Amino acid sequence: MMARKYRLGVTRKAANVVVTALLARGIPVTGGTGFLLTTRGRRSGKDRTTPVNVLEAGGKRWLVSPYGQVGWVHNLRADPTAGLRRGRARETWEVEEADAATAGPVLRAYVRKIPVTAPFFDAKLSDPVAVFAAEADRHPVFRLARSRA
């Protein structure tokens, strides 16, 4: 069975509007892992904001793209600066993309923490980390490396 492909349809757009409004007001969503991520558009140069989940694993903070090569992934690759906010709390981070070996355990932890994303992975929760690492090229992982506070 193959993983579902992410499509930004009407329902998901509406959900993103609601989640964005809640996060902008400082109301935590998805178990307190939700933040608004702001990146600089790789072509436009304009700020782009989208709701994301930040995973804490292995004493580090991670951005995971459960839906694949989406816009914010391309933007971070072009300019590895991530703005995170929830309510009035704002942080700016330099990010580093993780290699497959590093991403494997993070992806597994992400799917366990946010199981709604599981259908977008070929790997199942019971699979070893190596199976998740094999999917790292389809689900980019970025470490929040250095705060620019």
mmCIF file of N, CA and C in Angstrom:
data_model
loop_
_atom_site.group_PDB
_atom_site.id
_atom_site.type_symbol
_atom_site.label_atom_id
_atom_site.label_comp_id
_atom_site.label_asym_id
_atom_site.label_seq_id
_atom_site.Cartn_x
_atom_site.Cartn_y
_atom_site.Cartn_z
ATOM 1 N N MET A 1 0.836 -1.178 0.000
ATOM 2 C CA MET A 1 0.000 0.000 0.000
ATOM 3 C C MET A 1 0.884 1.246 0.000
ATOM 4 N N MET A 2 0.596 2.173 -0.882
ATOM 5 C CA MET A 2 1.403 3.392 -0.983
ATOM 6 C C MET A 2 0.820 4.511 -0.132
ATOM 7 N N ALA A 3 1.691 5.389 0.301
ATOM 8 C CA ALA A 3 1.285 6.529 1.114
ATOM 9 C C ALA A 3 0.385 7.452 0.303
ATOM 10 N N ARG A 4 -0.527 8.111 1.019
ATOM 11 C CA ARG A 4 -1.395 9.095 0.373
ATOM 12 C C ARG A 4 -0.578 10.294 -0.071
ATOM 13 N N LYS A 5 -1.012 10.916 -1.156
ATOM 14 C CA LYS A 5 -0.361 12.125 -1.649
ATOM 15 C C LYS A 5 -1.078 13.339 -1.058
ATOM 16 N N TYR A 6 -0.299 14.301 -0.623
ATOM 17 C CA TYR A 6 -0.848 15.507 -0.018
ATOM 18 C C TYR A 6 -1.462 16.395 -1.084
ATOM 19 N N ARG A 7 -2.673 16.848 -0.825
ATOM 20 C CA ARG A 7 -3.349 17.798 -1.705
ATOM 21 C C ARG A 7 -3.942 18.903 -0.831
ATOM 22 N N LEU A 8 -3.634 20.135 -1.193
ATOM 23 C CA LEU A 8 -4.148 21.283 -0.450
ATOM 24 C C LEU A 8 -5.510 21.645 -1.033
ATOM 25 N N GLY A 9 -6.525 20.937 -0.578
ATOM 26 C CA GLY A 9 -7.888 21.170 -1.053
ATOM 27 C C GLY A 9 -8.609 22.178 -0.185
ATOM 28 N N VAL A 10 -9.902 22.347 -0.468
ATOM 29 C CA VAL A 10 -10.725 23.321 0.237
ATOM 30 C C VAL A 10 -10.781 23.033 1.736
ATOM 31 N N THR A 11 -10.975 21.778 2.102
ATOM 32 C CA THR A 11 -11.086 21.418 3.517
ATOM 33 C C THR A 11 -9.791 21.713 4.260
ATOM 34 N N ARG A 12 -8.664 21.342 3.670
ATOM 35 C CA ARG A 12 -7.376 21.569 4.334
ATOM 36 C C ARG A 12 -7.066 23.065 4.407
ATOM 37 N N LYS A 13 -7.423 23.814 3.365
ATOM 38 C CA LYS A 13 -7.220 25.265 3.397
ATOM 39 C C LYS A 13 -8.029 25.888 4.529
ATOM 40 N N ALA A 14 -9.276 25.443 4.679
ATOM 41 C CA ALA A 14 -10.129 25.962 5.750
ATOM 42 C C ALA A 14 -9.547 25.612 7.116
ATOM 43 N N ALA A 15 -9.076 24.381 7.267
ATOM 44 C CA ALA A 15 -8.466 23.966 8.530
ATOM 45 C C ALA A 15 -7.230 24.815 8.829
ATOM 46 N N ASN A 16 -6.419 25.087 7.812
ATOM 47 C CA ASN A 16 -5.225 25.915 8.005
ATOM 48 C C ASN A 16 -5.591 27.329 8.451
ATOM 49 N N VAL A 17 -6.682 27.881 7.912
ATOM 50 C CA VAL A 17 -7.130 29.218 8.315
ATOM 51 C C VAL A 17 -7.496 29.223 9.798
ATOM 52 N N VAL A 18 -8.227 28.199 10.234
ATOM 53 C CA VAL A 18 -8.633 28.103 11.640
ATOM 54 C C VAL A 18 -7.418 27.921 12.544
ATOM 55 N N VAL A 19 -6.532 26.992 12.188
ATOM 56 C CA VAL A 19 -5.340 26.722 13.001
ATOM 57 C C VAL A 19 -4.451 27.963 13.058
ATOM 58 N N THR A 20 -4.280 28.643 11.935
ATOM 59 C CA THR A 20 -3.464 29.862 11.895
ATOM 60 C C THR A 20 -4.044 30.920 12.823
ATOM 61 N N ALA A 21 -5.361 31.094 12.799
ATOM 62 C CA ALA A 21 -6.000 32.096 13.671
ATOM 63 C C ALA A 21 -5.792 31.745 15.146
ATOM 64 N N LEU A 22 -5.931 30.468 15.492
ATOM 65 C CA LEU A 22 -5.726 30.047 16.879
ATOM 66 C C LEU A 22 -4.283 30.288 17.321
ATOM 67 N N LEU A 23 -3.327 29.881 16.485
ATOM 68 C CA LEU A 23 -1.916 30.057 16.826
ATOM 69 C C LEU A 23 -1.539 31.535 16.921
ATOM 70 N N ALA A 24 -2.104 32.347 16.041
ATOM 71 C CA ALA A 24 -1.812 33.785 16.067
ATOM 72 C C ALA A 24 -2.295 34.415 17.373
ATOM 73 N N ARG A 25 -3.324 33.844 17.971
ATOM 74 C CA ARG A 25 -3.849 34.333 19.244
ATOM 75 C C ARG A 25 -3.174 33.672 20.449
ATOM 76 N N GLY A 26 -2.232 32.762 20.177
ATOM 77 C CA GLY A 26 -1.490 32.126 21.254
ATOM 78 C C GLY A 26 -2.148 30.884 21.809
ATOM 79 N N ILE A 27 -3.153 30.383 21.129
ATOM 80 C CA ILE A 27 -3.855 29.183 21.587
ATOM 81 C C ILE A 27 -3.138 27.967 21.023
ATOM 82 N N PRO A 28 -2.556 27.127 21.888
ATOM 83 C CA PRO A 28 -1.816 25.971 21.389
ATOM 84 C C PRO A 28 -2.749 24.946 20.737
ATOM 85 N N VAL A 29 -2.290 24.362 19.667
ATOM 86 C CA VAL A 29 -3.026 23.301 18.972
ATOM 87 C C VAL A 29 -2.107 22.102 18.800
ATOM 88 N N THR A 30 -2.672 20.984 18.436
ATOM 89 C CA THR A 30 -1.952 19.718 18.227
ATOM 90 C C THR A 30 -1.017 19.396 19.393
ATOM 91 N N GLY A 31 -1.589 19.414 20.577
ATOM 92 C CA GLY A 31 -0.815 19.024 21.751
ATOM 93 C C GLY A 31 0.293 19.992 22.119
ATOM 94 N N GLY A 32 0.171 21.233 21.715
ATOM 95 C CA GLY A 32 1.178 22.237 22.054
ATOM 96 C C GLY A 32 2.377 22.269 21.126
ATOM 97 N N THR A 33 2.337 21.477 20.044
ATOM 98 C CA THR A 33 3.469 21.463 19.112
ATOM 99 C C THR A 33 3.292 22.451 17.955
ATOM 100 N N GLY A 34 2.111 23.057 17.851
ATOM 101 C CA GLY A 34 1.822 23.935 16.715
ATOM 102 C C GLY A 34 2.440 25.315 16.840
ATOM 103 N N PHE A 35 2.988 25.781 15.727
ATOM 104 C CA PHE A 35 3.571 27.122 15.609
ATOM 105 C C PHE A 35 3.262 27.650 14.221
ATOM 106 N N LEU A 36 3.404 28.943 14.056
ATOM 107 C CA LEU A 36 3.354 29.536 12.730
ATOM 108 C C LEU A 36 4.794 29.704 12.259
ATOM 109 N N LEU A 37 5.095 29.114 11.118
ATOM 110 C CA LEU A 37 6.426 29.191 10.523
ATOM 111 C C LEU A 37 6.415 30.267 9.453
ATOM 112 N N THR A 38 7.360 31.187 9.541
ATOM 113 C CA THR A 38 7.506 32.204 8.502
ATOM 114 C C THR A 38 8.852 32.008 7.825
ATOM 115 N N THR A 39 8.795 31.888 6.502
ATOM 116 C CA THR A 39 9.998 31.767 5.674
ATOM 117 C C THR A 39 9.965 32.875 4.636
ATOM 118 N N ARG A 40 11.119 33.145 4.044
ATOM 119 C CA ARG A 40 11.183 34.117 2.953
ATOM 120 C C ARG A 40 10.975 33.359 1.648
ATOM 121 N N GLY A 41 10.016 33.828 0.851
ATOM 122 C CA GLY A 41 9.721 33.192 -0.432
ATOM 123 C C GLY A 41 10.949 33.150 -1.317
ATOM 124 N N ARG A 42 11.255 31.996 -1.857
ATOM 125 C CA ARG A 42 12.480 31.819 -2.636
ATOM 126 C C ARG A 42 12.455 32.604 -3.941
ATOM 127 N N ARG A 43 11.282 32.851 -4.483
ATOM 128 C CA ARG A 43 11.192 33.616 -5.738
ATOM 129 C C ARG A 43 10.712 35.044 -5.497
ATOM 130 N N SER A 44 9.719 35.187 -4.637
ATOM 131 C CA SER A 44 9.123 36.511 -4.420
ATOM 132 C C SER A 44 9.907 37.361 -3.421
ATOM 133 N N GLY A 45 10.587 36.697 -2.485
ATOM 134 C CA GLY A 45 11.268 37.420 -1.419
ATOM 135 C C GLY A 45 10.322 37.875 -0.318
ATOM 136 N N LYS A 46 9.024 37.593 -0.467
ATOM 137 C CA LYS A 46 8.032 37.988 0.531
ATOM 138 C C LYS A 46 7.945 36.928 1.622
ATOM 139 N N ASP A 47 7.557 37.376 2.815
ATOM 140 C CA ASP A 47 7.371 36.437 3.915
ATOM 141 C C ASP A 47 6.167 35.549 3.637
ATOM 142 N N ARG A 48 6.332 34.257 3.919
ATOM 143 C CA ARG A 48 5.273 33.258 3.758
ATOM 144 C C ARG A 48 5.084 32.575 5.107
ATOM 145 N N THR A 49 3.844 32.475 5.559
ATOM 146 C CA THR A 49 3.559 31.895 6.869
ATOM 147 C C THR A 49 2.617 30.709 6.721
ATOM 148 N N THR A 50 2.941 29.637 7.431
ATOM 149 C CA THR A 50 2.129 28.429 7.409
ATOM 150 C C THR A 50 2.185 27.757 8.784
ATOM 151 N N PRO A 51 1.098 27.086 9.181
ATOM 152 C CA PRO A 51 1.151 26.355 10.444
ATOM 153 C C PRO A 51 1.978 25.083 10.300
ATOM 154 N N VAL A 52 2.795 24.814 11.311
ATOM 155 C CA VAL A 52 3.626 23.605 11.345
ATOM 156 C C VAL A 52 3.638 23.072 12.771
ATOM 157 N N ASN A 53 4.168 21.870 12.912
ATOM 158 C CA ASN A 53 4.397 21.290 14.236
ATOM 159 C C ASN A 53 5.894 21.199 14.460
ATOM 160 N N VAL A 54 6.326 21.598 15.631
ATOM 161 C CA VAL A 54 7.729 21.499 16.012
ATOM 162 C C VAL A 54 7.852 20.313 16.959
ATOM 163 N N LEU A 55 8.723 19.394 16.587
ATOM 164 C CA LEU A 55 8.937 18.191 17.389
ATOM 165 C C LEU A 55 10.175 18.360 18.249
ATOM 166 N N GLU A 56 10.062 17.989 19.521
ATOM 167 C CA GLU A 56 11.229 17.939 20.388
ATOM 168 C C GLU A 56 11.612 16.477 20.543
ATOM 169 N N ALA A 57 12.827 16.148 20.111
ATOM 170 C CA ALA A 57 13.309 14.763 20.175
ATOM 171 C C ALA A 57 14.825 14.786 20.315
ATOM 172 N N GLY A 58 15.339 13.931 21.157
ATOM 173 C CA GLY A 58 16.782 13.846 21.347
ATOM 174 C C GLY A 58 17.398 15.127 21.861
ATOM 175 N N GLY A 59 16.622 15.910 22.604
ATOM 176 C CA GLY A 59 17.139 17.165 23.151
ATOM 177 C C GLY A 59 17.242 18.286 22.129
ATOM 178 N N LYS A 60 16.660 18.080 20.952
ATOM 179 C CA LYS A 60 16.708 19.088 19.897
ATOM 180 C C LYS A 60 15.292 19.370 19.409
ATOM 181 N N ARG A 61 15.141 20.474 18.681
ATOM 182 C CA ARG A 61 13.851 20.833 18.085
ATOM 183 C C ARG A 61 13.949 20.649 16.574
ATOM 184 N N TRP A 62 12.866 20.106 15.993
ATOM 185 C CA TRP A 62 12.871 19.726 14.579
ATOM 186 C C TRP A 62 11.624 20.215 13.858
ATOM 187 N N LEU A 63 11.802 20.618 12.610
ATOM 188 C CA LEU A 63 10.699 20.865 11.677
ATOM 189 C C LEU A 63 10.658 19.676 10.740
ATOM 190 N N VAL A 64 9.490 19.082 10.594
ATOM 191 C CA VAL A 64 9.311 17.914 9.732
ATOM 192 C C VAL A 64 8.257 18.255 8.701
ATOM 193 N N SER A 65 8.499 17.874 7.459
ATOM 194 C CA SER A 65 7.506 18.058 6.404
ATOM 195 C C SER A 65 6.821 16.725 6.128
ATOM 196 N N PRO A 66 5.728 16.443 6.846
ATOM 197 C CA PRO A 66 5.057 15.164 6.653
ATOM 198 C C PRO A 66 4.398 15.053 5.286
ATOM 199 N N TYR A 67 4.186 16.205 4.627
ATOM 200 C CA TYR A 67 3.498 16.217 3.339
ATOM 201 C C TYR A 67 4.445 16.380 2.163
ATOM 202 N N GLY A 68 5.735 16.239 2.403
ATOM 203 C CA GLY A 68 6.698 16.209 1.308
ATOM 204 C C GLY A 68 7.338 17.543 0.981
ATOM 205 N N GLN A 69 7.628 17.712 -0.296
ATOM 206 C CA GLN A 69 8.377 18.870 -0.795
ATOM 207 C C GLN A 69 7.437 20.060 -0.992
ATOM 208 N N VAL A 70 6.927 20.588 0.103
ATOM 209 C CA VAL A 70 5.993 21.710 0.061
ATOM 210 C C VAL A 70 6.764 23.031 -0.001
ATOM 211 N N GLY A 71 6.022 24.140 -0.183
ATOM 212 C CA GLY A 71 6.650 25.440 -0.374
ATOM 213 C C GLY A 71 7.631 25.846 0.701
ATOM 214 N N TRP A 72 7.275 25.646 1.978
ATOM 215 C CA TRP A 72 8.175 26.101 3.037
ATOM 216 C C TRP A 72 9.496 25.336 3.026
ATOM 217 N N VAL A 73 9.482 24.093 2.544
ATOM 218 C CA VAL A 73 10.727 23.307 2.443
ATOM 219 C C VAL A 73 11.657 23.967 1.426
ATOM 220 N N HIS A 74 11.125 24.294 0.257
ATOM 221 C CA HIS A 74 11.940 24.953 -0.780
ATOM 222 C C HIS A 74 12.447 26.307 -0.281
ATOM 223 N N ASN A 75 11.589 27.024 0.450
ATOM 224 C CA ASN A 75 12.000 28.332 0.965
ATOM 225 C C ASN A 75 13.136 28.203 1.976
ATOM 226 N N LEU A 76 13.060 27.204 2.874
ATOM 227 C CA LEU A 76 14.141 27.024 3.851
ATOM 228 C C LEU A 76 15.439 26.573 3.195
ATOM 229 N N ARG A 77 15.325 25.822 2.120
ATOM 230 C CA ARG A 77 16.547 25.417 1.412
ATOM 231 C C ARG A 77 17.218 26.623 0.759
ATOM 232 N N ALA A 78 16.419 27.588 0.304
ATOM 233 C CA ALA A 78 16.974 28.792 -0.313
ATOM 234 C C ALA A 78 17.496 29.786 0.723
ATOM 235 N N ASP A 79 16.816 29.876 1.866
ATOM 236 C CA ASP A 79 17.205 30.785 2.947
ATOM 237 C C ASP A 79 16.905 30.066 4.264
ATOM 238 N N PRO A 80 17.924 29.489 4.899
ATOM 239 C CA PRO A 80 17.697 28.651 6.079
ATOM 240 C C PRO A 80 17.401 29.426 7.363
ATOM 241 N N THR A 81 16.497 30.395 7.277
ATOM 242 C CA THR A 81 16.072 31.162 8.437
ATOM 243 C C THR A 81 14.593 30.904 8.653
ATOM 244 N N ALA A 82 14.245 30.471 9.858
ATOM 245 C CA ALA A 82 12.862 30.140 10.187
ATOM 246 C C ALA A 82 12.369 31.027 11.311
ATOM 247 N N GLY A 83 11.266 31.705 11.076
ATOM 248 C CA GLY A 83 10.607 32.454 12.133
ATOM 249 C C GLY A 83 9.491 31.598 12.696
ATOM 250 N N LEU A 84 9.458 31.431 14.001
ATOM 251 C CA LEU A 84 8.401 30.655 14.657
ATOM 252 C C LEU A 84 7.677 31.561 15.636
ATOM 253 N N ARG A 85 6.352 31.465 15.617
ATOM 254 C CA ARG A 85 5.595 32.251 16.591
ATOM 255 C C ARG A 85 4.319 31.532 16.983
ATOM 256 N N ARG A 86 3.916 31.847 18.176
ATOM 257 C CA ARG A 86 2.614 31.444 18.703
ATOM 258 C C ARG A 86 2.198 32.596 19.598
ATOM 259 N N GLY A 87 1.119 33.267 19.221
ATOM 260 C CA GLY A 87 0.714 34.469 19.947
ATOM 261 C C GLY A 87 1.780 35.534 19.804
ATOM 262 N N ARG A 88 2.161 36.133 20.923
ATOM 263 C CA ARG A 88 3.178 37.196 20.887
ATOM 264 C C ARG A 88 4.606 36.662 20.979
ATOM 265 N N ALA A 89 4.732 35.388 21.320
ATOM 266 C CA ALA A 89 6.064 34.785 21.439
ATOM 267 C C ALA A 89 6.631 34.510 20.051
ATOM 268 N N ARG A 90 7.799 35.077 19.798
ATOM 269 C CA ARG A 90 8.443 34.924 18.487
ATOM 270 C C ARG A 90 9.890 34.489 18.673
ATOM 271 N N GLU A 91 10.319 33.616 17.770
ATOM 272 C CA GLU A 91 11.709 33.151 17.755
ATOM 273 C C GLU A 91 12.176 33.117 16.304
ATOM 274 N N THR A 92 13.455 33.390 16.112
ATOM 275 C CA THR A 92 14.044 33.251 14.787
ATOM 276 C C THR A 92 15.197 32.261 14.898
ATOM 277 N N TRP A 93 15.223 31.300 13.990
ATOM 278 C CA TRP A 93 16.198 30.216 14.028
ATOM 279 C C TRP A 93 16.910 30.061 12.700
ATOM 280 N N GLU A 94 18.152 29.654 12.777
ATOM 281 C CA GLU A 94 18.864 29.130 11.619
ATOM 282 C C GLU A 94 18.575 27.634 11.611
ATOM 283 N N VAL A 95 18.300 27.072 10.447
ATOM 284 C CA VAL A 95 17.985 25.643 10.372
ATOM 285 C C VAL A 95 19.022 24.913 9.535
ATOM 286 N N GLU A 96 19.139 23.624 9.821
ATOM 287 C CA GLU A 96 20.022 22.748 9.046
ATOM 288 C C GLU A 96 19.221 21.529 8.634
ATOM 289 N N GLU A 97 19.272 21.188 7.344
ATOM 290 C CA GLU A 97 18.548 20.004 6.883
ATOM 291 C C GLU A 97 19.297 18.752 7.332
ATOM 292 N N ALA A 98 18.543 17.795 7.831
ATOM 293 C CA ALA A 98 19.126 16.552 8.338
ATOM 294 C C ALA A 98 19.338 15.547 7.216
ATOM 295 N N ASP A 99 20.399 14.746 7.342
ATOM 296 C CA ASP A 99 20.605 13.652 6.390
ATOM 297 C C ASP A 99 19.660 12.508 6.762
ATOM 298 N N ALA A 100 19.581 11.507 5.905
ATOM 299 C CA ALA A 100 18.620 10.410 6.084
ATOM 300 C C ALA A 100 18.826 9.670 7.404
ATOM 301 N N ALA A 101 20.079 9.420 7.771
ATOM 302 C CA ALA A 101 20.345 8.679 9.006
ATOM 303 C C ALA A 101 19.853 9.441 10.232
ATOM 304 N N THR A 102 20.018 10.753 10.214
ATOM 305 C CA THR A 102 19.554 11.583 11.324
ATOM 306 C C THR A 102 18.038 11.734 11.283
ATOM 307 N N ALA A 103 17.485 11.850 10.083
ATOM 308 C CA ALA A 103 16.046 12.075 9.923
ATOM 309 C C ALA A 103 15.205 10.862 10.310
ATOM 310 N N GLY A 104 15.715 9.651 10.129
ATOM 311 C CA GLY A 104 14.940 8.445 10.392
ATOM 312 C C GLY A 104 14.284 8.408 11.758
ATOM 313 N N PRO A 105 15.053 8.530 12.847
ATOM 314 C CA PRO A 105 14.427 8.498 14.170
ATOM 315 C C PRO A 105 13.481 9.680 14.415
ATOM 316 N N VAL A 106 13.791 10.826 13.808
ATOM 317 C CA VAL A 106 12.935 12.006 13.969
ATOM 318 C C VAL A 106 11.597 11.772 13.274
ATOM 319 N N LEU A 107 11.635 11.219 12.069
ATOM 320 C CA LEU A 107 10.394 10.930 11.342
ATOM 321 C C LEU A 107 9.529 9.930 12.112
ATOM 322 N N ARG A 108 10.155 8.925 12.638
ATOM 323 C CA ARG A 108 9.408 7.912 13.411
ATOM 324 C C ARG A 108 8.758 8.559 14.636
ATOM 325 N N ALA A 109 9.512 9.383 15.350
ATOM 326 C CA ALA A 109 8.974 10.071 16.530
ATOM 327 C C ALA A 109 7.847 11.025 16.134
ATOM 328 N N TYR A 110 7.980 11.671 14.989
ATOM 329 C CA TYR A 110 6.964 12.618 14.511
ATOM 330 C C TYR A 110 5.640 11.900 14.247
ATOM 331 N N VAL A 111 5.703 10.784 13.542
ATOM 332 C CA VAL A 111 4.486 10.036 13.225
ATOM 333 C C VAL A 111 3.843 9.501 14.505
ATOM 334 N N ARG A 112 4.644 9.126 15.472
ATOM 335 C CA ARG A 112 4.095 8.667 16.754
ATOM 336 C C ARG A 112 3.425 9.815 17.510
ATOM 337 N N LYS A 113 4.026 10.990 17.471
ATOM 338 C CA LYS A 113 3.495 12.153 18.195
ATOM 339 C C LYS A 113 2.283 12.752 17.484
ATOM 340 N N ILE A 114 2.281 12.722 16.151
ATOM 341 C CA ILE A 114 1.217 13.340 15.355
ATOM 342 C C ILE A 114 0.695 12.294 14.372
ATOM 343 N N PRO A 115 -0.067 11.331 14.863
ATOM 344 C CA PRO A 115 -0.480 10.185 14.046
ATOM 345 C C PRO A 115 -1.371 10.531 12.857
ATOM 346 N N VAL A 116 -1.964 11.713 12.827
ATOM 347 C CA VAL A 116 -2.789 12.105 11.693
ATOM 348 C C VAL A 116 -1.961 12.161 10.401
ATOM 349 N N THR A 117 -0.645 12.263 10.532
ATOM 350 C CA THR A 117 0.234 12.325 9.364
ATOM 351 C C THR A 117 0.636 10.942 8.851
ATOM 352 N N ALA A 118 0.345 9.890 9.598
ATOM 353 C CA ALA A 118 0.774 8.534 9.246
ATOM 354 C C ALA A 118 0.374 8.091 7.844
ATOM 355 N N PRO A 119 -0.827 8.434 7.335
ATOM 356 C CA PRO A 119 -1.184 7.980 5.988
ATOM 357 C C PRO A 119 -0.282 8.521 4.872
ATOM 358 N N PHE A 120 0.510 9.542 5.166
ATOM 359 C CA PHE A 120 1.380 10.134 4.152
ATOM 360 C C PHE A 120 2.762 9.483 4.118
ATOM 361 N N PHE A 121 2.962 8.467 4.947
ATOM 362 C CA PHE A 121 4.214 7.721 5.013
ATOM 363 C C PHE A 121 3.978 6.284 4.550
ATOM 364 N N ASP A 122 4.955 5.717 3.862
ATOM 365 C CA ASP A 122 4.911 4.292 3.558
ATOM 366 C C ASP A 122 5.259 3.485 4.804
ATOM 367 N N ALA A 123 6.152 4.018 5.633
ATOM 368 C CA ALA A 123 6.556 3.343 6.869
ATOM 369 C C ALA A 123 5.392 3.331 7.849
ATOM 370 N N LYS A 124 5.291 2.258 8.591
ATOM 371 C CA LYS A 124 4.259 2.114 9.617
ATOM 372 C C LYS A 124 4.897 2.280 10.995
ATOM 373 N N LEU A 125 4.089 2.614 11.978
ATOM 374 C CA LEU A 125 4.610 2.851 13.330
ATOM 375 C C LEU A 125 5.441 1.705 13.867
ATOM 376 N N SER A 126 5.110 0.489 13.469
ATOM 377 C CA SER A 126 5.834 -0.681 13.967
ATOM 378 C C SER A 126 7.145 -0.937 13.218
ATOM 379 N N ASP A 127 7.389 -0.193 12.131
ATOM 380 C CA ASP A 127 8.597 -0.404 11.331
ATOM 381 C C ASP A 127 9.843 0.116 12.049
ATOM 382 N N PRO A 128 10.996 -0.487 11.738
ATOM 383 C CA PRO A 128 12.248 0.017 12.326
ATOM 384 C C PRO A 128 12.612 1.385 11.753
ATOM 385 N N VAL A 129 13.499 2.071 12.453
ATOM 386 C CA VAL A 129 13.939 3.408 12.054
ATOM 387 C C VAL A 129 14.479 3.425 10.630
ATOM 388 N N ALA A 130 15.129 2.359 10.204
ATOM 389 C CA ALA A 130 15.704 2.306 8.853
ATOM 390 C C ALA A 130 14.647 2.502 7.772
ATOM 391 N N VAL A 131 13.444 2.038 7.997
ATOM 392 C CA VAL A 131 12.365 2.212 7.020
ATOM 393 C C VAL A 131 11.972 3.688 6.940
ATOM 394 N N PHE A 132 11.955 4.365 8.080
ATOM 395 C CA PHE A 132 11.671 5.804 8.083
ATOM 396 C C PHE A 132 12.820 6.576 7.425
ATOM 397 N N ALA A 133 14.048 6.167 7.683
ATOM 398 C CA ALA A 133 15.208 6.830 7.066
ATOM 399 C C ALA A 133 15.147 6.726 5.547
ATOM 400 N N ALA A 134 14.633 5.620 5.038
ATOM 401 C CA ALA A 134 14.510 5.439 3.586
ATOM 402 C C ALA A 134 13.521 6.429 2.985
ATOM 403 N N GLU A 135 12.654 7.000 3.796
ATOM 404 C CA GLU A 135 11.676 7.974 3.314
ATOM 405 C C GLU A 135 12.130 9.421 3.501
ATOM 406 N N ALA A 136 13.310 9.634 4.011
ATOM 407 C CA ALA A 136 13.771 10.981 4.344
ATOM 408 C C ALA A 136 13.795 11.914 3.136
ATOM 409 N N ASP A 137 14.039 11.377 1.945
ATOM 410 C CA ASP A 137 14.051 12.252 0.762
ATOM 411 C C ASP A 137 12.644 12.751 0.422
ATOM 412 N N ARG A 138 11.610 12.039 0.877
ATOM 413 C CA ARG A 138 10.227 12.451 0.620
ATOM 414 C C ARG A 138 9.625 13.265 1.763
ATOM 415 N N HIS A 139 10.275 13.271 2.908
ATOM 416 C CA HIS A 139 9.786 13.987 4.091
ATOM 417 C C HIS A 139 10.960 14.729 4.729
ATOM 418 N N PRO A 140 11.335 15.884 4.179
ATOM 419 C CA PRO A 140 12.498 16.610 4.693
ATOM 420 C C PRO A 140 12.366 16.963 6.177
ATOM 421 N N VAL A 141 13.501 16.931 6.842
ATOM 422 C CA VAL A 141 13.592 17.232 8.272
ATOM 423 C C VAL A 141 14.660 18.306 8.452
ATOM 424 N N PHE A 142 14.321 19.321 9.238
ATOM 425 C CA PHE A 142 15.247 20.418 9.522
ATOM 426 C C PHE A 142 15.416 20.551 11.028
ATOM 427 N N ARG A 143 16.668 20.668 11.461
ATOM 428 C CA ARG A 143 16.959 20.900 12.878
ATOM 429 C C ARG A 143 16.993 22.400 13.123
ATOM 430 N N LEU A 144 16.309 22.831 14.164
ATOM 431 C CA LEU A 144 16.412 24.220 14.577
ATOM 432 C C LEU A 144 17.777 24.344 15.259
ATOM 433 N N ALA A 145 18.727 24.928 14.548
ATOM 434 C CA ALA A 145 20.127 24.856 14.963
ATOM 435 C C ALA A 145 20.555 25.963 15.906
ATOM 436 N N ARG A 146 20.364 27.208 15.504
ATOM 437 C CA ARG A 146 20.852 28.325 16.305
ATOM 438 C C ARG A 146 19.778 29.409 16.387
ATOM 439 N N SER A 147 19.475 29.808 17.593
ATOM 440 C CA SER A 147 18.522 30.875 17.786
ATOM 441 C C SER A 147 19.179 32.200 17.401
ATOM 442 N N ARG A 148 18.425 33.031 16.743
ATOM 443 C CA ARG A 148 18.938 34.366 16.370
ATOM 444 C C ARG A 148 18.219 35.430 17.193
ATOM 445 N N ALA A 149 17.943 35.095 18.439
ATOM 446 C CA ALA A 149 17.174 36.012 19.319
ATOM 447 C C ALA A 149 17.899 37.306 19.578
#
